Amino acid sequence: MSTPPKEANPIKESVNLPQTDFPIRAGLINLEPELLEQWQESNLAEAISTKQSQATKRWILHDGPPYPNGNIHMGHALNKILKDIIVRTKTMQGYASPYRPGWDCHGLPIEIQLLKQLQKEKNTELKADIPAFRNRCKEFALNYVETQKDDFKRLGINATWNTPYLTLDPHYEAEVIRCFGKMADNGLIYKGRKPIHWCMHCETALAEAEIEYDEHRSPSITVAFPIKTKSDALTRVIGDQNTHFLVWTTTPWTLPANVALAANSEYDYVAFNCEKGTFIAVKELVEKITEDAELGPITIIGSVKGAQLIGSVAHHPFIERESPVLNADFVTNEDGTGFVHIAPGHGQDDYFLGLEHQLPIIMPVDDKGHFTKDVPAWEGQQVFEANKAIGMHLEEAGKLIKLKFIKHSYPHCWRCKNPVIFRATEQWFVGMDRKMTHTGNTLREDALQAIKDTKWYPDWGEKRIRSMVEGRPDWCISRQRSWGIPIPAITCTGCGESLTGGKTNEHIAQFVRKHGTTAWFESDVTDIVPGASCPSCSGTAFKKESDILDVWFESGASFMGVLETDPAMTNPAAMYLEGSDQHRGWFQSSLLIGIGAMGKAPFESVLTHGFIVDEKGQKMSKSQGNVIAPEKVVKQYGADILRWWCAGTDFKNDVAISDNILNQARDSFGKVRNTIRFMLSNLADFEFETEAVLPSELTPIDAWILTQFNALLGKCNTHIANFDFHQLVHNVHDFCAVTLSGQYLDVVKDRLYCDSKKGLSRRSTQTTIYQMADALIRLVSPILVFTAEDAYRHFNSNNKETSIHLTALPTQIPNAQINQTDWSHFAEIKGAVYQELEAMRKNKEIKSFLEVKVTITTPTPPNIGNIAELLIVSQANVIKGNSVSYNIEKLPDEKCERCWRFLPTTQNLCTRCAPEVTPV
RNA sequence: GGGAGGAUAGCUCAGGUGGUUAGAGCGCACGCCUGAUAAGCGUGAGGUCCCAGGUUCAAUUCCUGGUCUUCCCA
């Protein structure tokens, strides 16, 4: 690194200046691709895996499969980098920790994207040809699997990239089907009719995970329901007056499905007269309603408790149908009228109330959201469009009291962004509260127990997922789509009985393993399940199920498709690690299937990280213009900077990124790298095996720095154990910036450069630096995978592996005892002396600290070696005295030409340096 | 609307089971060095610990209510 002297200068040449080929600039942008290529050629991944295969203990991190429909974003990068760091530290701790990546290949997003593509190709009829359509979906998915694979590889992620698990792999699909079969055998799977979110554009049921809430403009109408039968209490209040209940709804189109009204028995209701007639509404809202609807002056006739209304019956406003008044505590007195219209075919609350009171489920809306012939007046009309006609009809009948429009939060389809409706359809479910034959408990009970038995990082994750599992409804696992695994069930055409488990399932699983699930859509039932006969009616004619499974069911079964079937894995896995959104997603689906199919959770611990936000803490969005793509960061800074940033941030919270933050990560990284570089450069002429000194021979400052370094290693071990990498990064950085650079290396430069080349002091320091450099490189290697490798290659050692990534995490370095009190005393002395020296420099009395001699008086002179060296001044004395004081004097201008210290010289050389110069 | 996180210097993070002037590093300013040089060293200035109440001799810490923000749900 030093430029050769222009002319021979024996003094200059005698100085042992640092030397290394480890470049001053990291050059990550060029270095990283080169190393990746070299690792590929030398098959480093294989070497790591071979080393792991000798390990006796296993620690498996099971990869949650990302969705292959685009390039990776920063969230993916954060997730995979964290996983990589953890797996690498486990590997370096001696665990077999193979990391097998996966992709979640089926599902609606790919279908939607493909449909758009087909539209461009003017080839929309392909959608009807399910096998052909599925083949295109597959092509699409596999294409992005490769894209994302390349993206991840570029980040330095070490994984079995050649053998990923894909949810579209027939072997994997067969295991999903087996999970379904086991759950069916355990009594969990049932078929039912239930209102679910339905997207009429995508013509599919949507899972809760597929719903987004957004602003929507809805009509808000108040409808008069004529009272047909009054309860006794109500009769006492209004007599035989012709009276109406005021009912509020924002979905007029569900009125044809109305079968009841709900009131809250806790509230007071009043009957009042006005120009338009006699009405009943909840007391708290009467004023608001009459004002809103401009009913004019009103007269209150009487009041009645909500409970006394129950049992009354209203007449449907435009259909020959009765509508009984039922009690429901979801009716509020904050909005509306105190009466809620109930349509069990179109609402969750309505459905449960209907179950309770055995109400019929009327659902006159087809897949496209159009009224069926059951609503002759508006048959064929799309429901949102029919709102207007229904309103007009009510108006004409004199039943419409008020119509306005409101903007409110309303569920939308996550893909097509259109508002969705609630609609009762035939679906498959996993029952949360059915007794399971294999454990005797319900799925909910066992899942809650398993949550307790799992270690959650951070700990509040447990509370979060527990409340979700406690409150969640049965899991609707069917989808009316084509890109996925079919619901593995066949139905008797004679009696309608469905076969799901047992032998049927074995046949289907076997068939799928051999032919894949696309063949399901092409084959006859008899080819898939030969010789089936109905246990109910002994019929032998069956039809295949045409729905597919929720993709969360597929990915949730990955423990079966991967952990259970891959001999390199363990089931359960030691850890699942994803963003905190997966408490509802993958963690939960994995847990439910794990319990439902095999009676245990597929993970021992679950770690979650936060989401990527910008420096202001706001989420990334195209509209905000604050999106930072990993690809761009890799190109501009290098993957190691991205990794250093990932590791240096507290991922339990949301993770902020910006140019400012990345620049800081780059600077921080640079400090660590440069410190390592300086250490390496002072080992060029050192051979550890023959020249190292014994711990007992170490000079005081070397023993001191090793004590500090061992303390750092101790802390870092704890941080690794707790997955607190940000603390490790901070500790390592601060250690490099302050303890090493400022307090140790700066001091030790003089002896490295000027002391006798093979003398004890220099070798003591080289021994120290050698061991610290070795340990430091290994310590950061799980994070800085490229830089550590580069440094390791430039590390002058005879005892190296072929790659840093085949080494172990560092352990404590053998050291001599030090006197802590002496060193803390010295720290005080140094602080005080430096303040004075700085003042002198400000006053222009001196320029460099080397110009002075320091005399320290103290009752307890520290025994820590040469004080002048430690203070980096030319001369120093420590005198024993009663109190502490410092005297600083400027030395006469007599300077050693070799070590630049102000010392008595002969021929321009001090007594230390003179013997080191070989005369020409 | 409900549940769960988070909020400490410009930035990334420590910390305190309540107790004098709340820490670190980076960045910044000023200076030094030119034998770590697209490097290195020193000194220094930066904080209403999100806001408002309450409990207390004492609150950044405990309690209550907000604000902003993230995730999940409706």
PDB file of N, CA, C and O in Angstrom, chain A residues 410-465:
ATOM      1  N   TYR A 410     -65.194   0.150   3.139  1.00  0.00           N
ATOM      2  CA  TYR A 410     -65.955  -0.976   2.601  1.00  0.00           C
ATOM      3  C   TYR A 410     -64.984  -2.001   2.030  1.00  0.00           C
ATOM      4  O   TYR A 410     -63.944  -1.636   1.476  1.00  0.00           O
ATOM      5  N   PRO A 411     -65.318  -3.303   2.154  1.00  0.00           N
ATOM      6  CA  PRO A 411     -64.370  -4.316   1.656  1.00  0.00           C
ATOM      7  C   PRO A 411     -64.247  -4.322   0.127  1.00  0.00           C
ATOM      8  O   PRO A 411     -65.248  -4.209  -0.577  1.00  0.00           O
ATOM      9  N   HIS A 412     -63.003  -4.446  -0.324  1.00  0.00           N
ATOM     10  CA  HIS A 412     -62.722  -4.501  -1.759  1.00  0.00           C
ATOM     11  C   HIS A 412     -61.862  -5.722  -2.058  1.00  0.00           C
ATOM     12  O   HIS A 412     -61.131  -6.201  -1.196  1.00  0.00           O
ATOM     13  N   CYS A 413     -61.921  -6.163  -3.283  1.00  0.00           N
ATOM     14  CA  CYS A 413     -61.104  -7.292  -3.731  1.00  0.00           C
ATOM     15  C   CYS A 413     -59.646  -6.846  -3.804  1.00  0.00           C
ATOM     16  O   CYS A 413     -59.344  -5.806  -4.380  1.00  0.00           O
ATOM     17  N   TRP A 414     -58.763  -7.646  -3.239  1.00  0.00           N
ATOM     18  CA  TRP A 414     -57.346  -7.239  -3.185  1.00  0.00           C
ATOM     19  C   TRP A 414     -56.710  -7.210  -4.561  1.00  0.00           C
ATOM     20  O   TRP A 414     -55.671  -6.602  -4.754  1.00  0.00           O
ATOM     21  N   ARG A 415     -57.303  -7.898  -5.521  1.00  0.00           N
ATOM     22  CA  ARG A 415     -56.678  -7.960  -6.841  1.00  0.00           C
ATOM     23  C   ARG A 415     -57.277  -6.933  -7.788  1.00  0.00           C
ATOM     24  O   ARG A 415     -56.604  -6.085  -8.320  1.00  0.00           O
ATOM     25  N   CYS A 416     -58.614  -7.025  -7.983  1.00  0.00           N
ATOM     26  CA  CYS A 416     -59.232  -6.156  -8.985  1.00  0.00           C
ATOM     27  C   CYS A 416     -59.682  -4.840  -8.372  1.00  0.00           C
ATOM     28  O   CYS A 416     -60.106  -3.952  -9.098  1.00  0.00           O
ATOM     29  N   LYS A 417     -59.591  -4.712  -7.028  1.00  0.00           N
ATOM     30  CA  LYS A 417     -59.871  -3.461  -6.322  1.00  0.00           C
ATOM     31  C   LYS A 417     -61.338  -3.040  -6.386  1.00  0.00           C
ATOM     32  O   LYS A 417     -61.666  -1.918  -6.033  1.00  0.00           O
ATOM     33  N   ASN A 418     -62.212  -3.930  -6.863  1.00  0.00           N
ATOM     34  CA  ASN A 418     -63.626  -3.595  -6.894  1.00  0.00           C
ATOM     35  C   ASN A 418     -64.277  -3.952  -5.564  1.00  0.00           C
ATOM     36  O   ASN A 418     -63.805  -4.846  -4.861  1.00  0.00           O
ATOM     37  N   PRO A 419     -65.366  -3.242  -5.233  1.00  0.00           N
ATOM     38  CA  PRO A 419     -66.066  -3.579  -3.995  1.00  0.00           C
ATOM     39  C   PRO A 419     -66.653  -4.990  -4.080  1.00  0.00           C
ATOM     40  O   PRO A 419     -67.064  -5.434  -5.152  1.00  0.00           O
ATOM     41  N   VAL A 420     -66.656  -5.677  -2.961  1.00  0.00           N
ATOM     42  CA  VAL A 420     -67.146  -7.056  -2.953  1.00  0.00           C
ATOM     43  C   VAL A 420     -68.496  -7.104  -2.254  1.00  0.00           C
ATOM     44  O   VAL A 420     -68.928  -6.120  -1.645  1.00  0.00           O
ATOM     45  N   ILE A 421     -69.155  -8.238  -2.366  1.00  0.00           N
ATOM     46  CA  ILE A 421     -70.425  -8.405  -1.666  1.00  0.00           C
ATOM     47  C   ILE A 421     -70.351  -9.637  -0.779  1.00  0.00           C
ATOM     48  O   ILE A 421     -69.460 -10.472  -0.928  1.00  0.00           O
ATOM     49  N   PHE A 422     -71.278  -9.717   0.152  1.00  0.00           N
ATOM     50  CA  PHE A 422     -71.437 -10.921   0.947  1.00  0.00           C
ATOM     51  C   PHE A 422     -72.482 -11.788   0.276  1.00  0.00           C
ATOM     52  O   PHE A 422     -73.544 -11.300  -0.103  1.00  0.00           O
ATOM     53  N   ARG A 423     -72.189 -13.053   0.147  1.00  0.00           N
ATOM     54  CA  ARG A 423     -73.078 -13.902  -0.616  1.00  0.00           C
ATOM     55  C   ARG A 423     -72.924 -15.332  -0.118  1.00  0.00           C
ATOM     56  O   ARG A 423     -71.802 -15.836  -0.001  1.00  0.00           O
ATOM     57  N   ALA A 424     -74.053 -15.984   0.178  1.00  0.00           N
ATOM     58  CA  ALA A 424     -73.994 -17.358   0.680  1.00  0.00           C
ATOM     59  C   ALA A 424     -73.808 -18.323  -0.482  1.00  0.00           C
ATOM     60  O   ALA A 424     -74.538 -18.280  -1.459  1.00  0.00           O
ATOM     61  N   THR A 425     -72.781 -19.142  -0.391  1.00  0.00           N
ATOM     62  CA  THR A 425     -72.541 -20.141  -1.432  1.00  0.00           C
ATOM     63  C   THR A 425     -72.095 -21.436  -0.769  1.00  0.00           C
ATOM     64  O   THR A 425     -71.739 -21.453   0.411  1.00  0.00           O
ATOM     65  N   GLU A 426     -72.053 -22.466  -1.548  1.00  0.00           N
ATOM     66  CA  GLU A 426     -71.602 -23.767  -1.062  1.00  0.00           C
ATOM     67  C   GLU A 426     -70.080 -23.729  -0.977  1.00  0.00           C
ATOM     68  O   GLU A 426     -69.401 -23.430  -1.977  1.00  0.00           O
ATOM     69  N   GLN A 427     -69.533 -23.988   0.190  1.00  0.00           N
ATOM     70  CA  GLN A 427     -68.084 -23.915   0.363  1.00  0.00           C
ATOM     71  C   GLN A 427     -67.591 -25.066   1.225  1.00  0.00           C
ATOM     72  O   GLN A 427     -68.383 -25.697   1.929  1.00  0.00           O
ATOM     73  N   TRP A 428     -66.276 -25.275   1.152  1.00  0.00           N
ATOM     74  CA  TRP A 428     -65.638 -26.255   2.037  1.00  0.00           C
ATOM     75  C   TRP A 428     -65.001 -25.521   3.204  1.00  0.00           C
ATOM     76  O   TRP A 428     -64.417 -24.461   3.030  1.00  0.00           O
ATOM     77  N   PHE A 429     -65.103 -26.140   4.374  1.00  0.00           N
ATOM     78  CA  PHE A 429     -64.584 -25.482   5.569  1.00  0.00           C
ATOM     79  C   PHE A 429     -63.719 -26.408   6.405  1.00  0.00           C
ATOM     80  O   PHE A 429     -63.888 -27.627   6.375  1.00  0.00           O
ATOM     81  N   VAL A 430     -62.825 -25.790   7.144  1.00  0.00           N
ATOM     82  CA  VAL A 430     -62.144 -26.485   8.245  1.00  0.00           C
ATOM     83  C   VAL A 430     -62.819 -25.983   9.512  1.00  0.00           C
ATOM     84  O   VAL A 430     -62.828 -24.783   9.776  1.00  0.00           O
ATOM     85  N   GLY A 431     -63.389 -26.895  10.271  1.00  0.00           N
ATOM     86  CA  GLY A 431     -64.133 -26.504  11.467  1.00  0.00           C
ATOM     87  C   GLY A 431     -63.198 -26.246  12.633  1.00  0.00           C
ATOM     88  O   GLY A 431     -62.366 -27.084  12.972  1.00  0.00           O
ATOM     89  N   MET A 432     -63.333 -25.096  13.233  1.00  0.00           N
ATOM     90  CA  MET A 432     -62.458 -24.747  14.360  1.00  0.00           C
ATOM     91  C   MET A 432     -62.911 -25.416  15.657  1.00  0.00           C
ATOM     92  O   MET A 432     -62.111 -25.609  16.565  1.00  0.00           O
ATOM     93  N   ASP A 433     -64.185 -25.726  15.734  1.00  0.00           N
ATOM     94  CA  ASP A 433     -64.718 -26.181  17.021  1.00  0.00           C
ATOM     95  C   ASP A 433     -65.319 -27.579  16.969  1.00  0.00           C
ATOM     96  O   ASP A 433     -66.206 -27.912  17.728  1.00  0.00           O
ATOM     97  N   ARG A 434     -64.829 -28.370  16.023  1.00  0.00           N
ATOM     98  CA  ARG A 434     -65.282 -29.757  15.977  1.00  0.00           C
ATOM     99  C   ARG A 434     -64.262 -30.620  16.699  1.00  0.00           C
ATOM    100  O   ARG A 434     -63.064 -30.413  16.553  1.00  0.00           O
ATOM    101  N   LYS A 435     -64.752 -31.576  17.432  1.00  0.00           N
ATOM    102  CA  LYS A 435     -63.832 -32.481  18.127  1.00  0.00           C
ATOM    103  C   LYS A 435     -63.053 -33.288  17.092  1.00  0.00           C
ATOM    104  O   LYS A 435     -63.624 -33.894  16.194  1.00  0.00           O
ATOM    105  N   MET A 436     -61.750 -33.318  17.235  1.00  0.00           N
ATOM    106  CA  MET A 436     -60.918 -34.052  16.278  1.00  0.00           C
ATOM    107  C   MET A 436     -60.719 -35.469  16.797  1.00  0.00           C
ATOM    108  O   MET A 436     -60.438 -35.673  17.985  1.00  0.00           O
ATOM    109  N   THR A 437     -60.810 -36.426  15.884  1.00  0.00           N
ATOM    110  CA  THR A 437     -60.714 -37.814  16.335  1.00  0.00           C
ATOM    111  C   THR A 437     -59.311 -38.157  16.821  1.00  0.00           C
ATOM    112  O   THR A 437     -59.149 -39.011  17.684  1.00  0.00           O
ATOM    113  N   HIS A 438     -58.289 -37.510  16.270  1.00  0.00           N
ATOM    114  CA  HIS A 438     -56.930 -37.927  16.661  1.00  0.00           C
ATOM    115  C   HIS A 438     -56.479 -37.343  17.989  1.00  0.00           C
ATOM    116  O   HIS A 438     -55.540 -37.848  18.590  1.00  0.00           O
ATOM    117  N   THR A 439     -57.085 -36.276  18.481  1.00  0.00           N
ATOM    118  CA  THR A 439     -56.657 -35.732  19.774  1.00  0.00           C
ATOM    119  C   THR A 439     -57.792 -35.647  20.779  1.00  0.00           C
ATOM    120  O   THR A 439     -57.539 -35.482  21.968  1.00  0.00           O
ATOM    121  N   GLY A 440     -59.003 -35.705  20.307  1.00  0.00           N
ATOM    122  CA  GLY A 440     -60.124 -35.599  21.232  1.00  0.00           C
ATOM    123  C   GLY A 440     -60.491 -34.167  21.591  1.00  0.00           C
ATOM    124  O   GLY A 440     -61.448 -33.928  22.311  1.00  0.00           O
ATOM    125  N   ASN A 441     -59.705 -33.208  21.110  1.00  0.00           N
ATOM    126  CA  ASN A 441     -60.007 -31.800  21.371  1.00  0.00           C
ATOM    127  C   ASN A 441     -60.432 -31.121  20.079  1.00  0.00           C
ATOM    128  O   ASN A 441     -60.339 -31.707  19.004  1.00  0.00           O
ATOM    129  N   THR A 442     -60.847 -29.865  20.194  1.00  0.00           N
ATOM    130  CA  THR A 442     -61.143 -29.131  18.970  1.00  0.00           C
ATOM    131  C   THR A 442     -59.849 -28.557  18.412  1.00  0.00           C
ATOM    132  O   THR A 442     -58.849 -28.415  19.126  1.00  0.00           O
ATOM    133  N   LEU A 443     -59.904 -28.203  17.142  1.00  0.00           N
ATOM    134  CA  LEU A 443     -58.738 -27.610  16.493  1.00  0.00           C
ATOM    135  C   LEU A 443     -58.340 -26.317  17.209  1.00  0.00           C
ATOM    136  O   LEU A 443     -57.166 -26.052  17.436  1.00  0.00           O
ATOM    137  N   ARG A 444     -59.342 -25.543  17.597  1.00  0.00           N
ATOM    138  CA  ARG A 444     -59.042 -24.280  18.268  1.00  0.00           C
ATOM    139  C   ARG A 444     -58.322 -24.537  19.589  1.00  0.00           C
ATOM    140  O   ARG A 444     -57.303 -23.893  19.884  1.00  0.00           O
ATOM    141  N   GLU A 445     -58.819 -25.505  20.356  1.00  0.00           N
ATOM    142  CA  GLU A 445     -58.207 -25.791  21.661  1.00  0.00           C
ATOM    143  C   GLU A 445     -56.745 -26.209  21.501  1.00  0.00           C
ATOM    144  O   GLU A 445     -55.858 -25.689  22.187  1.00  0.00           O
ATOM    145  N   ASP A 446     -56.510 -27.142  20.600  1.00  0.00           N
ATOM    146  CA  ASP A 446     -55.133 -27.643  20.437  1.00  0.00           C
ATOM    147  C   ASP A 446     -54.216 -26.588  19.839  1.00  0.00           C
ATOM    148  O   ASP A 446     -53.034 -26.506  20.176  1.00  0.00           O
ATOM    149  N   ALA A 447     -54.766 -25.763  18.954  1.00  0.00           N
ATOM    150  CA  ALA A 447     -53.937 -24.706  18.356  1.00  0.00           C
ATOM    151  C   ALA A 447     -53.524 -23.708  19.432  1.00  0.00           C
ATOM    152  O   ALA A 447     -52.371 -23.278  19.490  1.00  0.00           O
ATOM    153  N   LEU A 448     -54.443 -23.367  20.321  1.00  0.00           N
ATOM    154  CA  LEU A 448     -54.121 -22.413  21.388  1.00  0.00           C
ATOM    155  C   LEU A 448     -53.052 -22.982  22.315  1.00  0.00           C
ATOM    156  O   LEU A 448     -52.153 -22.270  22.760  1.00  0.00           O
ATOM    157  N   GLN A 449     -53.142 -24.288  22.584  1.00  0.00           N
ATOM    158  CA  GLN A 449     -52.124 -24.918  23.419  1.00  0.00           C
ATOM    159  C   GLN A 449     -50.769 -24.878  22.723  1.00  0.00           C
ATOM    160  O   GLN A 449     -49.749 -24.560  23.328  1.00  0.00           O
ATOM    161  N   ALA A 450     -50.768 -25.171  21.429  1.00  0.00           N
ATOM    162  CA  ALA A 450     -49.510 -25.171  20.676  1.00  0.00           C
ATOM    163  C   ALA A 450     -48.899 -23.772  20.641  1.00  0.00           C
ATOM    164  O   ALA A 450     -47.674 -23.612  20.671  1.00  0.00           O
ATOM    165  N   ILE A 451     -49.739 -22.761  20.601  1.00  0.00           N
ATOM    166  CA  ILE A 451     -49.239 -21.378  20.611  1.00  0.00           C
ATOM    167  C   ILE A 451     -48.486 -21.128  21.911  1.00  0.00           C
ATOM    168  O   ILE A 451     -47.421 -20.512  21.934  1.00  0.00           O
ATOM    169  N   LYS A 452     -49.051 -21.643  23.008  1.00  0.00           N
ATOM    170  CA  LYS A 452     -48.390 -21.504  24.312  1.00  0.00           C
ATOM    171  C   LYS A 452     -47.034 -22.199  24.311  1.00  0.00           C
ATOM    172  O   LYS A 452     -46.089 -21.743  24.943  1.00  0.00           O
ATOM    173  N   ASP A 453     -46.955 -23.330  23.632  1.00  0.00           N
ATOM    174  CA  ASP A 453     -45.730 -24.132  23.664  1.00  0.00           C
ATOM    175  C   ASP A 453     -44.670 -23.650  22.686  1.00  0.00           C
ATOM    176  O   ASP A 453     -43.588 -24.227  22.613  1.00  0.00           O
ATOM    177  N   THR A 454     -44.993 -22.637  21.908  1.00  0.00           N
ATOM    178  CA  THR A 454     -44.041 -22.122  20.923  1.00  0.00           C
ATOM    179  C   THR A 454     -43.336 -20.904  21.479  1.00  0.00           C
ATOM    180  O   THR A 454     -43.918 -20.132  22.231  1.00  0.00           O
ATOM    181  N   LYS A 455     -42.062 -20.751  21.111  1.00  0.00           N
ATOM    182  CA  LYS A 455     -41.308 -19.561  21.535  1.00  0.00           C
ATOM    183  C   LYS A 455     -41.510 -18.473  20.477  1.00  0.00           C
ATOM    184  O   LYS A 455     -41.249 -18.700  19.295  1.00  0.00           O
ATOM    185  N   TRP A 456     -41.983 -17.319  20.897  1.00  0.00           N
ATOM    186  CA  TRP A 456     -42.277 -16.240  19.957  1.00  0.00           C
ATOM    187  C   TRP A 456     -41.289 -15.103  20.118  1.00  0.00           C
ATOM    188  O   TRP A 456     -41.062 -14.620  21.222  1.00  0.00           O
ATOM    189  N   TYR A 457     -40.709 -14.675  19.016  1.00  0.00           N
ATOM    190  CA  TYR A 457     -39.822 -13.507  18.999  1.00  0.00           C
ATOM    191  C   TYR A 457     -40.460 -12.433  18.124  1.00  0.00           C
ATOM    192  O   TYR A 457     -40.695 -12.704  16.949  1.00  0.00           O
ATOM    193  N   PRO A 458     -40.723 -11.228  18.596  1.00  0.00           N
ATOM    194  CA  PRO A 458     -40.709 -10.827  19.996  1.00  0.00           C
ATOM    195  C   PRO A 458     -41.890 -11.455  20.741  1.00  0.00           C
ATOM    196  O   PRO A 458     -42.800 -11.971  20.116  1.00  0.00           O
ATOM    197  N   ASP A 459     -41.861 -11.380  22.068  1.00  0.00           N
ATOM    198  CA  ASP A 459     -42.806 -12.186  22.845  1.00  0.00           C
ATOM    199  C   ASP A 459     -44.271 -11.802  22.627  1.00  0.00           C
ATOM    200  O   ASP A 459     -45.157 -12.627  22.811  1.00  0.00           O
ATOM    201  N   TRP A 460     -44.510 -10.547  22.223  1.00  0.00           N
ATOM    202  CA  TRP A 460     -45.923 -10.165  22.044  1.00  0.00           C
ATOM    203  C   TRP A 460     -46.560 -10.866  20.841  1.00  0.00           C
ATOM    204  O   TRP A 460     -47.777 -10.817  20.653  1.00  0.00           O
ATOM    205  N   GLY A 461     -45.741 -11.511  20.014  1.00  0.00           N
ATOM    206  CA  GLY A 461     -46.291 -12.271  18.895  1.00  0.00           C
ATOM    207  C   GLY A 461     -47.287 -13.319  19.389  1.00  0.00           C
ATOM    208  O   GLY A 461     -48.283 -13.610  18.727  1.00  0.00           O
ATOM    209  N   GLU A 462     -47.022 -13.868  20.573  1.00  0.00           N
ATOM    210  CA  GLU A 462     -47.901 -14.896  21.114  1.00  0.00           C
ATOM    211  C   GLU A 462     -49.300 -14.340  21.375  1.00  0.00           C
ATOM    212  O   GLU A 462     -50.299 -14.928  20.996  1.00  0.00           O
ATOM    213  N   LYS A 463     -49.334 -13.166  22.002  1.00  0.00           N
ATOM    214  CA  LYS A 463     -50.610 -12.530  22.306  1.00  0.00           C
ATOM    215  C   LYS A 463     -51.377 -12.267  21.010  1.00  0.00           C
ATOM    216  O   LYS A 463     -52.582 -12.466  20.916  1.00  0.00           O
ATOM    217  N   ARG A 464     -50.637 -11.810  20.045  1.00  0.00           N
ATOM    218  CA  ARG A 464     -51.245 -11.422  18.773  1.00  0.00           C
ATOM    219  C   ARG A 464     -51.906 -12.614  18.082  1.00  0.00           C
ATOM    220  O   ARG A 464     -53.063 -12.571  17.708  1.00  0.00           O
ATOM    221  N   ILE A 465     -51.155 -13.689  17.933  1.00  0.00           N
ATOM    222  CA  ILE A 465     -51.725 -14.819  17.204  1.00  0.00           C
ATOM    223  C   ILE A 465     -52.780 -15.522  18.056  1.00  0.00           C
ATOM    224  O   ILE A 465     -53.762 -16.046  17.542  1.00  0.00           O
TER     225      ILE A 465
END
